[in-house]
CSV table of C-alpha atoms in Angstrom, one decimal:
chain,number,residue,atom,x,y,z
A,1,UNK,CA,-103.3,-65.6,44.6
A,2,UNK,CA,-102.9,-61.8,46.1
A,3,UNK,CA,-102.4,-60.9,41.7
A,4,UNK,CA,-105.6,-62.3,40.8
A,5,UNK,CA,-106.8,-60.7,44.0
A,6,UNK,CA,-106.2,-57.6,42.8
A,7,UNK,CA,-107.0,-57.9,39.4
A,8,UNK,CA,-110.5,-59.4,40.5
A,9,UNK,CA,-110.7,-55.9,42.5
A,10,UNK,CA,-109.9,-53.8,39.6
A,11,UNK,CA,-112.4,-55.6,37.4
A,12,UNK,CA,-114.9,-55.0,40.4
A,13,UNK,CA,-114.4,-51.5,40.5
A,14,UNK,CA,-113.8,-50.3,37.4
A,15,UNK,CA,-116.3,-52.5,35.2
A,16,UNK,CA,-119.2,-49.5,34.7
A,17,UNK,CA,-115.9,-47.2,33.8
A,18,UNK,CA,-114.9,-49.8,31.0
A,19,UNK,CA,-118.1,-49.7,29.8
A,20,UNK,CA,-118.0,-45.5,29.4
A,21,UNK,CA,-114.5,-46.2,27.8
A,22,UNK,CA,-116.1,-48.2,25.0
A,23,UNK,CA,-118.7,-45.5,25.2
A,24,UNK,CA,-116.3,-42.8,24.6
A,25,UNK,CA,-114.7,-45.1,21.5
A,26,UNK,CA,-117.7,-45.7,19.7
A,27,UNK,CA,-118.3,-42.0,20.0
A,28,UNK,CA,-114.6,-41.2,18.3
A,29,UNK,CA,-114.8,-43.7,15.7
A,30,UNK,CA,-118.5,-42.5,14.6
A,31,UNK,CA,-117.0,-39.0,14.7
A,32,UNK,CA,-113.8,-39.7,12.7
A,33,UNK,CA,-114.7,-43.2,10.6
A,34,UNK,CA,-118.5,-41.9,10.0
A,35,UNK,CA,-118.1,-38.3,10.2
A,36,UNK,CA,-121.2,-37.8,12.3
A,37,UNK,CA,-121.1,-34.8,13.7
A,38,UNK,CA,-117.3,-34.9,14.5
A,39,UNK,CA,-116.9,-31.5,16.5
A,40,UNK,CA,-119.2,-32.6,18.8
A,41,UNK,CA,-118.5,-36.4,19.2
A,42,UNK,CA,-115.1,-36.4,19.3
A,43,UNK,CA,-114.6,-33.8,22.3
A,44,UNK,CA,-117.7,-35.8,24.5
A,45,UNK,CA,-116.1,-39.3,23.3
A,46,UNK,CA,-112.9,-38.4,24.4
A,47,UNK,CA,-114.0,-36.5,27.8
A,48,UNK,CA,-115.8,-39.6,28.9
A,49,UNK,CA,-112.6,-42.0,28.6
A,50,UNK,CA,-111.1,-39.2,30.1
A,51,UNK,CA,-113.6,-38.5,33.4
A,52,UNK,CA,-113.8,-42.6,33.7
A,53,UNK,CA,-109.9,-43.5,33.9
A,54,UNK,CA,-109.3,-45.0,37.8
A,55,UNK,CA,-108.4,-41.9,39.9
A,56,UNK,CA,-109.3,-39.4,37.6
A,57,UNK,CA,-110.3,-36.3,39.8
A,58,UNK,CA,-110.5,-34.0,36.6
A,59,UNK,CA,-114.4,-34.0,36.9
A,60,UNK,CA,-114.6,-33.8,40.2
A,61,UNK,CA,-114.2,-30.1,42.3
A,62,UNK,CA,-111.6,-27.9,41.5
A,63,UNK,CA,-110.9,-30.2,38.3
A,64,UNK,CA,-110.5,-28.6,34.9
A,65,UNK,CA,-113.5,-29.9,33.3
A,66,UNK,CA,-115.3,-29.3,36.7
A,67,UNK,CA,-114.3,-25.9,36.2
A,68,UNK,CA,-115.1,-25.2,32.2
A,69,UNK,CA,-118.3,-27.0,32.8
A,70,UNK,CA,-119.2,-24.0,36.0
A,71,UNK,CA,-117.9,-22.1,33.1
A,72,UNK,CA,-119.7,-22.7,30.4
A,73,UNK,CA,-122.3,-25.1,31.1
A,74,UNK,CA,-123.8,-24.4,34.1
A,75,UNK,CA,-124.6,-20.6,33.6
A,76,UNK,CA,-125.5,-21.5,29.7
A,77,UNK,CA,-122.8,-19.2,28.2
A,78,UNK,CA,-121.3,-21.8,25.7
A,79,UNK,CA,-123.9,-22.7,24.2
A,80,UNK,CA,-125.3,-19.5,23.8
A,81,UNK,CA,-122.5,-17.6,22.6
A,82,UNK,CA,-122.1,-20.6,20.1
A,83,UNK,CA,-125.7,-19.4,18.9
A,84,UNK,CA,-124.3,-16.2,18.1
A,85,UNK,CA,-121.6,-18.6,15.4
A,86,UNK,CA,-124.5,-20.6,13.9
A,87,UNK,CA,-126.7,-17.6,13.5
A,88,UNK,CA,-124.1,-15.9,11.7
A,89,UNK,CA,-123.7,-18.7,9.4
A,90,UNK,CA,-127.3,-18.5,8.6
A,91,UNK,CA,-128.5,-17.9,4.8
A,92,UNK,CA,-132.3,-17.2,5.4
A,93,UNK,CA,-132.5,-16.2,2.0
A,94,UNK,CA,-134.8,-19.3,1.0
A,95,UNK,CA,-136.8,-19.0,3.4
A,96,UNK,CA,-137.7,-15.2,2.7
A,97,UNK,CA,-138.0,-16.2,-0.7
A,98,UNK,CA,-141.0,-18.4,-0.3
A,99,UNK,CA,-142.1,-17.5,3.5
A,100,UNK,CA,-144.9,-20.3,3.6
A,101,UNK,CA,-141.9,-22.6,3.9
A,102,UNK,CA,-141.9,-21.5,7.4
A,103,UNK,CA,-145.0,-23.7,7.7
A,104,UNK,CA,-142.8,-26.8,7.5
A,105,UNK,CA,-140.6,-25.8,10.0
A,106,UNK,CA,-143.4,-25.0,12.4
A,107,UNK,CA,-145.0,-28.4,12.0
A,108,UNK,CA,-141.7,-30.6,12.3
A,109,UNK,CA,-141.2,-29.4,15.8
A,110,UNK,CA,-144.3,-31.7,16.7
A,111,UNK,CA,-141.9,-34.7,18.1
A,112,UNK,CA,-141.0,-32.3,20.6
A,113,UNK,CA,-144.1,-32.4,22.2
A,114,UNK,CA,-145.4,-35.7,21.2
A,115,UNK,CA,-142.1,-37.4,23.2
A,116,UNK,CA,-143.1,-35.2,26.3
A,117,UNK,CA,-146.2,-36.8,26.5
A,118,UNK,CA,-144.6,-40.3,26.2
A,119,UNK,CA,-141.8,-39.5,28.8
A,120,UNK,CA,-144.8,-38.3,30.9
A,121,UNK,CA,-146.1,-42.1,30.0
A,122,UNK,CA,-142.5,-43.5,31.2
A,123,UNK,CA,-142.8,-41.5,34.5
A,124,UNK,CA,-140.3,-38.9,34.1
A,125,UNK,CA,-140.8,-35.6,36.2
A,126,UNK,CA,-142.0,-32.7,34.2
A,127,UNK,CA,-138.9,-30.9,34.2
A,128,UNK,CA,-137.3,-34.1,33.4
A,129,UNK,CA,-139.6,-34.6,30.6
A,130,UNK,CA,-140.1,-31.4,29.4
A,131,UNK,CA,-135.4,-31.9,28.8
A,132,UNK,CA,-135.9,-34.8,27.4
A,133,UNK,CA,-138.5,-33.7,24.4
A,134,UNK,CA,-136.4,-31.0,23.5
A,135,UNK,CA,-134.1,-33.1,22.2
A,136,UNK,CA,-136.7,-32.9,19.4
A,137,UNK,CA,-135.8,-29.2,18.3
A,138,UNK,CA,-132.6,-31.6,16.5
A,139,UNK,CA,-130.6,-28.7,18.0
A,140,UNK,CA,-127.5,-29.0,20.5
A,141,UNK,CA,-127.8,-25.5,22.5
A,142,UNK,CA,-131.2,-25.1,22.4
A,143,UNK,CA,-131.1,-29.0,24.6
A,144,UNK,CA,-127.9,-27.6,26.7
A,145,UNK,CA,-130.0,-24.5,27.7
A,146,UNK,CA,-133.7,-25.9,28.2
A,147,UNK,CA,-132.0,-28.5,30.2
A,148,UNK,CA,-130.1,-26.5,32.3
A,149,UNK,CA,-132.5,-24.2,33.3
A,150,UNK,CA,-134.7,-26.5,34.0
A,151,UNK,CA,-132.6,-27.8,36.9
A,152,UNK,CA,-131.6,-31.4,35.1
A,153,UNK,CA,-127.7,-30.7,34.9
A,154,UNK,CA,-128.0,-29.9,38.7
A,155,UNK,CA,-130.4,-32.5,39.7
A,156,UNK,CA,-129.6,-35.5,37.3
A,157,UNK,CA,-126.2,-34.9,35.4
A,158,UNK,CA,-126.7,-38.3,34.3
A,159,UNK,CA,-129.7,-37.6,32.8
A,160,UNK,CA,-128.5,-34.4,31.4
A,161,UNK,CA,-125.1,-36.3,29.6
A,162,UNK,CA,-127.6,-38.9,27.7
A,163,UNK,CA,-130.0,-36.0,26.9
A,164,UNK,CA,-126.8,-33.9,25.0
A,165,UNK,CA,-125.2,-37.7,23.6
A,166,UNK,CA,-128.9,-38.2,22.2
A,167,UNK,CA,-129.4,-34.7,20.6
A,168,UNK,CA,-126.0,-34.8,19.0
A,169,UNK,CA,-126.6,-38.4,18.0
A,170,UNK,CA,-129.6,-38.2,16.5
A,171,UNK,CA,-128.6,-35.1,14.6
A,172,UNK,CA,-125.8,-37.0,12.8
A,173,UNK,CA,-128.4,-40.3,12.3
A,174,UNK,CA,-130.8,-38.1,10.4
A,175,UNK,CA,-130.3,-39.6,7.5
A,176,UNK,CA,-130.5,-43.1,8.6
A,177,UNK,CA,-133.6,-42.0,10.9
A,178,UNK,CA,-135.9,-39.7,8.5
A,179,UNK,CA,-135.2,-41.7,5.1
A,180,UNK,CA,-137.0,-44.9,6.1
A,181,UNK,CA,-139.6,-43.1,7.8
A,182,UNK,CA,-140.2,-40.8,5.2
A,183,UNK,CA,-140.4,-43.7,2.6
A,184,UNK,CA,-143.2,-45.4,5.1
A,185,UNK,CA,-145.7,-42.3,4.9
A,186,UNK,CA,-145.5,-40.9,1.3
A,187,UNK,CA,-146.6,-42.6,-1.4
A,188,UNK,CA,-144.3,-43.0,-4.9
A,189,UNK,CA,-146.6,-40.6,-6.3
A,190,UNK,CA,-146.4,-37.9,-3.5
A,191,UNK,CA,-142.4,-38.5,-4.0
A,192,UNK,CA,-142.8,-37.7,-7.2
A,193,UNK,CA,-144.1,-34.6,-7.1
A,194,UNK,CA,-142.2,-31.9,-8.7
A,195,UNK,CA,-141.8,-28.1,-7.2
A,196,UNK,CA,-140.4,-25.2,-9.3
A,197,UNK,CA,-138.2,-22.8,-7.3
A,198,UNK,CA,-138.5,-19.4,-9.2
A,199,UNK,CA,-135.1,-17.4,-7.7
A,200,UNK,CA,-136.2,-13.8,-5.9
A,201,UNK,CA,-134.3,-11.4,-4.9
A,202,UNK,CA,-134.6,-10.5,-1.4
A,203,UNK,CA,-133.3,-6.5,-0.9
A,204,UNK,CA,-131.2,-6.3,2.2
A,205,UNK,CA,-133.9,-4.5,4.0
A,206,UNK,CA,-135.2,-6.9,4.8
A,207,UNK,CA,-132.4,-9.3,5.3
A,208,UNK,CA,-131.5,-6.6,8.4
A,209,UNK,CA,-135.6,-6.0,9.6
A,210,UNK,CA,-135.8,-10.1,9.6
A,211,UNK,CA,-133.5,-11.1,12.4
A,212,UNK,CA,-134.8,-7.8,14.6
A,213,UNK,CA,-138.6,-8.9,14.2
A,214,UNK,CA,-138.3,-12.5,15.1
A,215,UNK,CA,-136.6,-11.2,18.3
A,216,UNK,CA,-139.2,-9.2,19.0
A,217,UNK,CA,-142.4,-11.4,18.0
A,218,UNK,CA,-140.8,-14.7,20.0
A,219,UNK,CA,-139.6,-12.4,22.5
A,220,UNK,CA,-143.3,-11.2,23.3
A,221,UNK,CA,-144.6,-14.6,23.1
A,222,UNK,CA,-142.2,-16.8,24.9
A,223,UNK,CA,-140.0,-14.6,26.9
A,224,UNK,CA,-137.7,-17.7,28.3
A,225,UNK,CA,-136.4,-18.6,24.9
A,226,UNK,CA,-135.2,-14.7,24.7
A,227,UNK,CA,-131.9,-15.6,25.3
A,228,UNK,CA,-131.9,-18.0,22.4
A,229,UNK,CA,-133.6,-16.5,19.9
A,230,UNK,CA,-131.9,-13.1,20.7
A,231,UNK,CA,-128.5,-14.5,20.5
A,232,UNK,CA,-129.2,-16.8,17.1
A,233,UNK,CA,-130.8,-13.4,15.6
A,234,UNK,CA,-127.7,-11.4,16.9
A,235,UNK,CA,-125.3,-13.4,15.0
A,236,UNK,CA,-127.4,-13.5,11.9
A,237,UNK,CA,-127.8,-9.8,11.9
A,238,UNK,CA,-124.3,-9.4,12.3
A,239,UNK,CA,-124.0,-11.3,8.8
A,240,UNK,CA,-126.7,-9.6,7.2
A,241,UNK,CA,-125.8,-5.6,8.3
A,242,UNK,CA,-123.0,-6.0,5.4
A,243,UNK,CA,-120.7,-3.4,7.8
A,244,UNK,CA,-119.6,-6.3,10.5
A,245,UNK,CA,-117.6,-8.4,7.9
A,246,UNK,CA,-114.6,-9.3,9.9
A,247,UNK,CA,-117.2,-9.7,12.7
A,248,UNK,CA,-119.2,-12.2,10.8
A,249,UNK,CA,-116.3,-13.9,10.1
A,250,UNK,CA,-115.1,-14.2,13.3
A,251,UNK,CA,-118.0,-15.9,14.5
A,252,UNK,CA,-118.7,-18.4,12.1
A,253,UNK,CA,-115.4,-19.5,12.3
A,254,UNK,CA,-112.9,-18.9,15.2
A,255,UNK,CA,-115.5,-17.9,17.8
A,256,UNK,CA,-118.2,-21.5,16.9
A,257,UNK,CA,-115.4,-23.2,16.9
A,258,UNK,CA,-113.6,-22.3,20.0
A,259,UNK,CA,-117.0,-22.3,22.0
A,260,UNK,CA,-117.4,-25.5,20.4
A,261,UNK,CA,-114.2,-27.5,22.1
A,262,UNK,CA,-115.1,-25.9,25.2
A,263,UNK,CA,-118.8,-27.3,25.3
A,264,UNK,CA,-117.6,-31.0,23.5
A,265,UNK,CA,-115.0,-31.4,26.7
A,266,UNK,CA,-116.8,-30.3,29.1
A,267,UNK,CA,-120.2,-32.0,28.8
A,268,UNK,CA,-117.6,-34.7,30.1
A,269,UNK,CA,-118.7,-33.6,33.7
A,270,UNK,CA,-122.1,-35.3,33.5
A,271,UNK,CA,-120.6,-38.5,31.7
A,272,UNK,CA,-119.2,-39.9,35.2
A,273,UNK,CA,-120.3,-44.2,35.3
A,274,UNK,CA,-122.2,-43.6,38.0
A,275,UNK,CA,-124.9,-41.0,36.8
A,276,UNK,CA,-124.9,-42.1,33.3
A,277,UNK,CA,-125.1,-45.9,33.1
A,278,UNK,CA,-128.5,-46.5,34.4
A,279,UNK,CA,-131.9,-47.4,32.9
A,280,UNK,CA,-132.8,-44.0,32.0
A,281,UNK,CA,-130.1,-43.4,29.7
A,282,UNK,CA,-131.5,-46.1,27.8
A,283,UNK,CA,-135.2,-44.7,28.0
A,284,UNK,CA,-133.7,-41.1,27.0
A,285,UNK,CA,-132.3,-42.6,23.7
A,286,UNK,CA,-135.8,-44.3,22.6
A,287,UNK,CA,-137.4,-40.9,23.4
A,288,UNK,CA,-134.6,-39.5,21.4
A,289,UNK,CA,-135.4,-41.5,18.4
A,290,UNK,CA,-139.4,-41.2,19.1
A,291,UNK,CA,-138.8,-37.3,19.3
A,292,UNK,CA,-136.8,-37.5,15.3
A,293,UNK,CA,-139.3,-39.7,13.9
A,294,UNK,CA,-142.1,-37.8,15.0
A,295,UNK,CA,-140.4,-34.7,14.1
A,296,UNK,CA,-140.2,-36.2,10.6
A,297,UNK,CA,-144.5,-37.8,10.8
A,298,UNK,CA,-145.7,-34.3,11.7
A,299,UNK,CA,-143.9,-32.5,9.1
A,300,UNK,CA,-144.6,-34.8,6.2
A,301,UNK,CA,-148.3,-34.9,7.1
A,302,UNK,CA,-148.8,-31.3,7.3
A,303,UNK,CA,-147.6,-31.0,4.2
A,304,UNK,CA,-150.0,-34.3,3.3
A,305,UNK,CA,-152.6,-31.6,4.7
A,306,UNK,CA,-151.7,-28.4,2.9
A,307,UNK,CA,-151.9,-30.8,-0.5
A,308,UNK,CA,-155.6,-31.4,0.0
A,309,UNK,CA,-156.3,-27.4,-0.7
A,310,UNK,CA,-153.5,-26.2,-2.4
A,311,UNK,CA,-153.8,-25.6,-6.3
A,312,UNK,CA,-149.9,-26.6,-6.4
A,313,UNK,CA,-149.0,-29.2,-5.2
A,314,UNK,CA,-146.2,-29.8,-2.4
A,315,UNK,CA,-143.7,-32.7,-2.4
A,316,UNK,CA,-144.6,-34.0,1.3
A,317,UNK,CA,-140.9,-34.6,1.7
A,318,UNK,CA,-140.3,-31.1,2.4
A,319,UNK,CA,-142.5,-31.3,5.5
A,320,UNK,CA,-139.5,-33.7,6.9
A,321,UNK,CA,-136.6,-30.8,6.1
A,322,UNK,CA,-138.7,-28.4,8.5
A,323,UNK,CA,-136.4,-30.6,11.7
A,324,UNK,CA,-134.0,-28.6,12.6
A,325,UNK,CA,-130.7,-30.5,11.6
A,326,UNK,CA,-129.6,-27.9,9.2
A,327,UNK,CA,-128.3,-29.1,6.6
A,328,UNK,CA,-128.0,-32.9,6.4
A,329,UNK,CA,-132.3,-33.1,6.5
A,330,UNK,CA,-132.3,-30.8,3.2
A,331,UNK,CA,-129.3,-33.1,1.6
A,332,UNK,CA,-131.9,-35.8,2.6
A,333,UNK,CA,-134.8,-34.9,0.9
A,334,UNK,CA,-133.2,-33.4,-1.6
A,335,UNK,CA,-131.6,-36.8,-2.4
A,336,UNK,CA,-134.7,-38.9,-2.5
A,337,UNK,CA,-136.7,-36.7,-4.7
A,338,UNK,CA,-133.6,-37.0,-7.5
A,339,UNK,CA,-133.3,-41.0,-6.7
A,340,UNK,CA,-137.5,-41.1,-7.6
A,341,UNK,CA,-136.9,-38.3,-10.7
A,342,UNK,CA,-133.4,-36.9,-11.2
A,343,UNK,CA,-135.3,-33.9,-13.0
A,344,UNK,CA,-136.7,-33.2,-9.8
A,345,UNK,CA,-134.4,-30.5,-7.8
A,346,UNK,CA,-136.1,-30.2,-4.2
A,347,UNK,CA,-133.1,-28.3,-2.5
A,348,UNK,CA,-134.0,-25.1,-2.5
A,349,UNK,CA,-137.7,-25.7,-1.1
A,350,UNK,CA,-135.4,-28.2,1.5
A,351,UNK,CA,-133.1,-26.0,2.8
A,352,UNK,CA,-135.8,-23.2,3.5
A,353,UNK,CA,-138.0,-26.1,5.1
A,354,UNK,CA,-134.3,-27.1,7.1
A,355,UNK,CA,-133.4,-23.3,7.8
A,356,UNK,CA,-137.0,-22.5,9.4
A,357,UNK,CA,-136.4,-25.2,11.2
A,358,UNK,CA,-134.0,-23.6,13.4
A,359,UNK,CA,-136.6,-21.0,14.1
A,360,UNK,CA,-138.9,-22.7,15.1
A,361,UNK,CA,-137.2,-25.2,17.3
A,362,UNK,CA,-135.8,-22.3,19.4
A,363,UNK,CA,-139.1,-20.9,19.6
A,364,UNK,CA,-140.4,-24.1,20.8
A,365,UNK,CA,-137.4,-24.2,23.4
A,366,UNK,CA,-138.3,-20.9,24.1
A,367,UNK,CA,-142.5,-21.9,24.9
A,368,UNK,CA,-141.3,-25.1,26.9
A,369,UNK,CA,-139.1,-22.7,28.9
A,370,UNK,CA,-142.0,-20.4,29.5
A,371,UNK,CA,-144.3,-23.2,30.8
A,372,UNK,CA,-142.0,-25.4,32.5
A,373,UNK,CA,-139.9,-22.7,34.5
A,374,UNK,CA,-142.9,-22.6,37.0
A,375,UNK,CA,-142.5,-26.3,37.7
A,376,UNK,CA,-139.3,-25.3,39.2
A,377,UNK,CA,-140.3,-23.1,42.1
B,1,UNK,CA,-169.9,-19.1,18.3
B,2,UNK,CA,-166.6,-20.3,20.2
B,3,UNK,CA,-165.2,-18.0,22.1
B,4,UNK,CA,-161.5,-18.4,22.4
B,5,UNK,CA,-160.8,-15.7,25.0
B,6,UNK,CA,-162.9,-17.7,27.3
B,7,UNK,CA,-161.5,-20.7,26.6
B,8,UNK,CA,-157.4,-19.3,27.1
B,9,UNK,CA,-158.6,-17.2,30.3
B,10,UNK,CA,-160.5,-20.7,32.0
B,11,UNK,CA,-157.1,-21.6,31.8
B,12,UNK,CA,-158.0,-25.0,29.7
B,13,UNK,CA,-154.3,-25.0,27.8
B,14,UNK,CA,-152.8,-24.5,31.6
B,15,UNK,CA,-151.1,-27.4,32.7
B,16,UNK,CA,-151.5,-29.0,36.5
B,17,UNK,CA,-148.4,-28.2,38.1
B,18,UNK,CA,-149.5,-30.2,41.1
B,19,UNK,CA,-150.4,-33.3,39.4
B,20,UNK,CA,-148.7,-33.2,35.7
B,21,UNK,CA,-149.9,-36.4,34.1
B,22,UNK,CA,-150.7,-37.7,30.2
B,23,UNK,CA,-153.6,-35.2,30.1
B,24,UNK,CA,-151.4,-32.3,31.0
B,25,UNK,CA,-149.0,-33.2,28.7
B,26,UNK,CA,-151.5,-33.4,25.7
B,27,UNK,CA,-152.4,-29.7,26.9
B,28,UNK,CA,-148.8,-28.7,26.3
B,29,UNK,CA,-148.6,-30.3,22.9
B,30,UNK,CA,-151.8,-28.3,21.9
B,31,UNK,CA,-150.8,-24.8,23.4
B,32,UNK,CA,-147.1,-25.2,22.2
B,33,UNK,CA,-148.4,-26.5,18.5
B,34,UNK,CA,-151.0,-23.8,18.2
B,35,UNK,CA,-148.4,-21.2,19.8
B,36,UNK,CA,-145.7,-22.0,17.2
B,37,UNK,CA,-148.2,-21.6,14.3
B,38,UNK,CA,-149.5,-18.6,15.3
B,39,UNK,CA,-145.9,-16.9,15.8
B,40,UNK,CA,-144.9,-18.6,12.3
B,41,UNK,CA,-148.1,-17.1,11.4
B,42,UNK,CA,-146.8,-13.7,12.0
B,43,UNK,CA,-143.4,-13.9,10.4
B,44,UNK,CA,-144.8,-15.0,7.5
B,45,UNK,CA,-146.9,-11.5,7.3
B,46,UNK,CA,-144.3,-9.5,8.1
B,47,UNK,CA,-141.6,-10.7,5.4
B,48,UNK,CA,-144.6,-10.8,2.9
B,49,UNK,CA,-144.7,-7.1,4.2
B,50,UNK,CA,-141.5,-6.5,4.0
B,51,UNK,CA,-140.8,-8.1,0.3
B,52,UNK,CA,-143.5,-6.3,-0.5
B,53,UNK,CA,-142.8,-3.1,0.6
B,54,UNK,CA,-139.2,-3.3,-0.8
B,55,UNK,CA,-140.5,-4.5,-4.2
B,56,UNK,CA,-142.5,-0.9,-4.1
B,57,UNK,CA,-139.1,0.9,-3.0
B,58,UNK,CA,-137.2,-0.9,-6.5
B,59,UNK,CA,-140.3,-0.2,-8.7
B,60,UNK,CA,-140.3,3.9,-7.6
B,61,UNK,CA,-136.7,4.1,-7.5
B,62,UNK,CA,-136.7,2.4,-11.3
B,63,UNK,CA,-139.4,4.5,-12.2
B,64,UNK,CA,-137.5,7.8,-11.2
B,65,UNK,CA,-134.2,6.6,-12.8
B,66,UNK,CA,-135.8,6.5,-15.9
C-alpha cells in the first residue's frame, strides 16, 4: 500500500534523526527535571531536535546556526568572551588565603593526561586525542577552544559535538561521578580528618597583582593557552580593580549569559545524525568519564601523598575539589566530610581546592595547546 | 648528579610527531604534570610574596598611625 510505502520511507530515512531527537529530550529533561547544568543543556538539547527535523537546512550553509556557529564557534570568540563572565565571577580569596591549596588544583588535572594516553590506546589521532582529554579540565570553553584549534570542529564535527555533550555532562554528573570514587580510595579515617580554616584577610593588592601574574607566568610557559588564561584573568581583574563595578556586573550577568545562548544553540551545528551517531561518540563518553574519575584518583592521592610529610594533616577529599567544576565538586566534598562528622566544615579548604582548579585546567589547556599545535602543520 | 638541562634539551619529554603512540603519550603526561607543578609552583611564591609584602605595608602603616 503506497501509505505504508511511504511511511516505511520516512522511517528509513529519518530513524538516526529520531534517535538525536530523543537525544535532544533527554538533554532538556536532565536540564530542567535534574537541573544539570541547565544553560548549557537546554540550548544543545534543543538545537539538536532542531538541526535533525526532516528538511531542516538551519545547520546547513547560509543557515542561522551555520552562521552563529562561523560566528562564535569557529574563530573561538564565544567561548572566550564567556571566560571574560566566569572570570569575573571568580572569588579567589580562598585560594590566596591558603596558596598550597593550589596544589590540589594542580594534581586533579591528572585525568587530562591520563585519558590522552588511553585515547592514544583506542586509536584516536593526536589532535583527536589530545580534544578528547581535555575534557578532563571539567571546563566547557577551555574544550570548545583546545578543540577547535586543534582542527576537530573542522575535521570531525561529530567528534567535536560528543566532546562538548561530554564536558558539559560530566560537569553536571560530578556528584554522582566523584562521590563513589572518592568513597573507594579514602579510608573512614582519612574522611574523618578534620582541617581548621583560620579566616585571613587578603589586602586588595594583591587581589589586583594576582590575576596580572598568572597571565604572565602561564603566558611565558604555555603561550597557546594565552588567550584563555588572559581572558579568565581579564574578567577577574575587572572584579577585583574595585573601579569597574558596573563592568563587573555586566559580565557576570548579562554578558555570560548572552554569550552563553549563543554557544548552547549553536554547538547544534556539529549535532547533525550523520557526524554524531557513530562509534566514537560512544568511545568519547567512556574517555569522558575515565578523564572525571581520574581527575578525582590523582587529586585524592596527592593529597594521600602530602599526608605522609605533613605535620597537619589533610582531609584527602580536598584533593578531589582541585577538578575544575566550580562549585558543585566543593558542595561535594564539603557534603561528605559533614555526613562522616557534622563538626567537620571542609568548604572553605573545598572551594579553594575547586577555584584553583580553574587555573590549572586552563593552564593545562594552555600546555596541550603548546604541544599539540605542531601536530597540525 | 642528574642533570635536567640535559635531559629537556635531548628532547626526552618531546613527543614523536611522526609516530605518536602510548609511549608518546606517557611523555606528555609527564612534561604537562611536571609543567603544571612547577607553574603552580610559582604562584604559590608569588602570593606568599605578595601577602607577605602587604602584611609589612598594614604593620608600618599601623605602626605610623599610632
Amino acid at each position: 500500500m503506497p501509505v505504508i510505502n511511504v511511511a516505511w520511507q520516512f522511517i528509513q530515512d529519518n530513524w538516526m534523526n529520531a534517535i538525536m531527537w530523543i537525544i535532544g529530550g533527554v538533554l532538556i529533561y536532565l536540564a530542567i527535571k535534574k537541573d544539570m547544568e541547565p544553560t548549557l543543556l537546554l540550548p544543545i538539547g534543543f538545537g539538536a531536535i532542531l538541526v535533525n527535523l526532516p528538511g531542516s537546512t538551519i545547520a546547513d550553509p547560509g543557515g542561522i546556526i551555520d552562521l552563529l556557529y562561523n560566528a562564535g564557534i569557529a574563530n573561538e570568540f564565544f567561548p572566550l568572551v564567556l571566560f571574560i563572565g566566569i572570570g569575573a565571577m571568580i572569588d579567589f580569596g580562598p585560594v590566596l588565603t591558603d596558596p598550597k591549596l593550589m596544589l590540589f588544583g594542580a594534581a586533579a588535572q591528572f585525568g587530562i593526561f591520563f585519558t590522552l594516553s588511553m585515547a592514544t590506546l583506542c586509536g584516536f589521532s593526536p589532535t583527536e586525542a589530545a580534544s578528547i582529554a581535555i575534557i578532563g579540565a571539567a571546563d566547557g570553553p577551555t574544550s570548545i577552544v583546545v578543540a577547535n584549534h586543534l582542527g576537530i570542529s573542522a575535521n570531525n564535527p561529530g567528534l567535536f559535538g560528543a566532546i562538548v555533550v561530554a564536558a558539559y555532562s560530566y560537569m553536571a554528573l560530578v556528584p554522582i561521578v566523584q562521590r563513589p570514587v572518592i568513597k573507594l580510595i579514602t579510608t573512614k579515617k582519612e574522611r574523618l580528618i578534620r582541617m581548621e580554616y583560620h579566616q585571613k584577610d587578603v589586602s586588595k593588592t594583591t587581589r589586583i597583582l594576582f590575576p596580572i601574574a598568572i597571565t604572565a607566568v602561564v603566558g611565558f610557559v604555555a603561550p597557546g593557552g594565552l588567550p584563555l588564561i588572559g581572558f579568565l584573568m581579564f574578567g577577574n581583574l575587572i572584579r577585583e580593580c574595585g573601579v569597574l563595578n558596573s563592568l563587573s556586573e555586566t559580565a557576570q550577568k548579562v554578558l555570560a549569559n548572552l554569550i552563553t545562548i549563543f554557544l548552547g544553540i549553536s554547538i547544534a551545528k556539529t549535532m547533525k545524525a550523520e557526524s554524531f551517531l557513530q562509534a566514537q561518540t560512544l568511545i568519547v563518553l567512556g574517555l569522558g568519564l575515565v578523564a572525571f574519575i581520574f581527575d578525582t584518583v590523582g587529586g585524592v592521592f596527592f593529597a594521600k601523598f602530602i599526608n605522609l610529610f605533613a605535620k597537619k594533616k589533610v582531609n584527602p577529599m580536598i584533593g578531589a575539589a582541585g577538578i575544575s567544576a566550580f562549585p558543585m565538586s566543593a558542595r561535594v566534598v564539603h557534603k561528605m566530610g559533614q555526613e562522616e562528622d557534622n563538626q567537620n566544615f571542609l568548604l572553605m579548604h573545598a572551594i579553594g581546592a575547586n577555584v584553583s582548579g580553574q587555573i590549572a585546567s586552563v593552564v593545562a589547556g594552555g600546555l596541550i595547546l603548546s604541544i599539540f599545535s605542531a601536530f597540525l602543520s | 648528579m642528574l642533570n635536567v638541562s640535559t635531559i629537556l634539551k635531548s628532547g626526552f619529554f618531546t613527543p614523536s610527531i611522526e609516530n605518536f603512540g602510548f609511549i608518546d603519550s606517557l611523555k606528555v603526561m609527564l612534561r604537562g604534570m611536571l609543567s603544571i607543578f612547577v607553574v603552580t609552583a610559582v604562584l604559590i611564591l608569588l602570593v606568599v610574596i605578595l601577602n607577605k609584602y602587604s602584611r609589612k605595608k598594614k604593620e608600618k602603616s599601623g605602626e605610623n598611625s599610632k
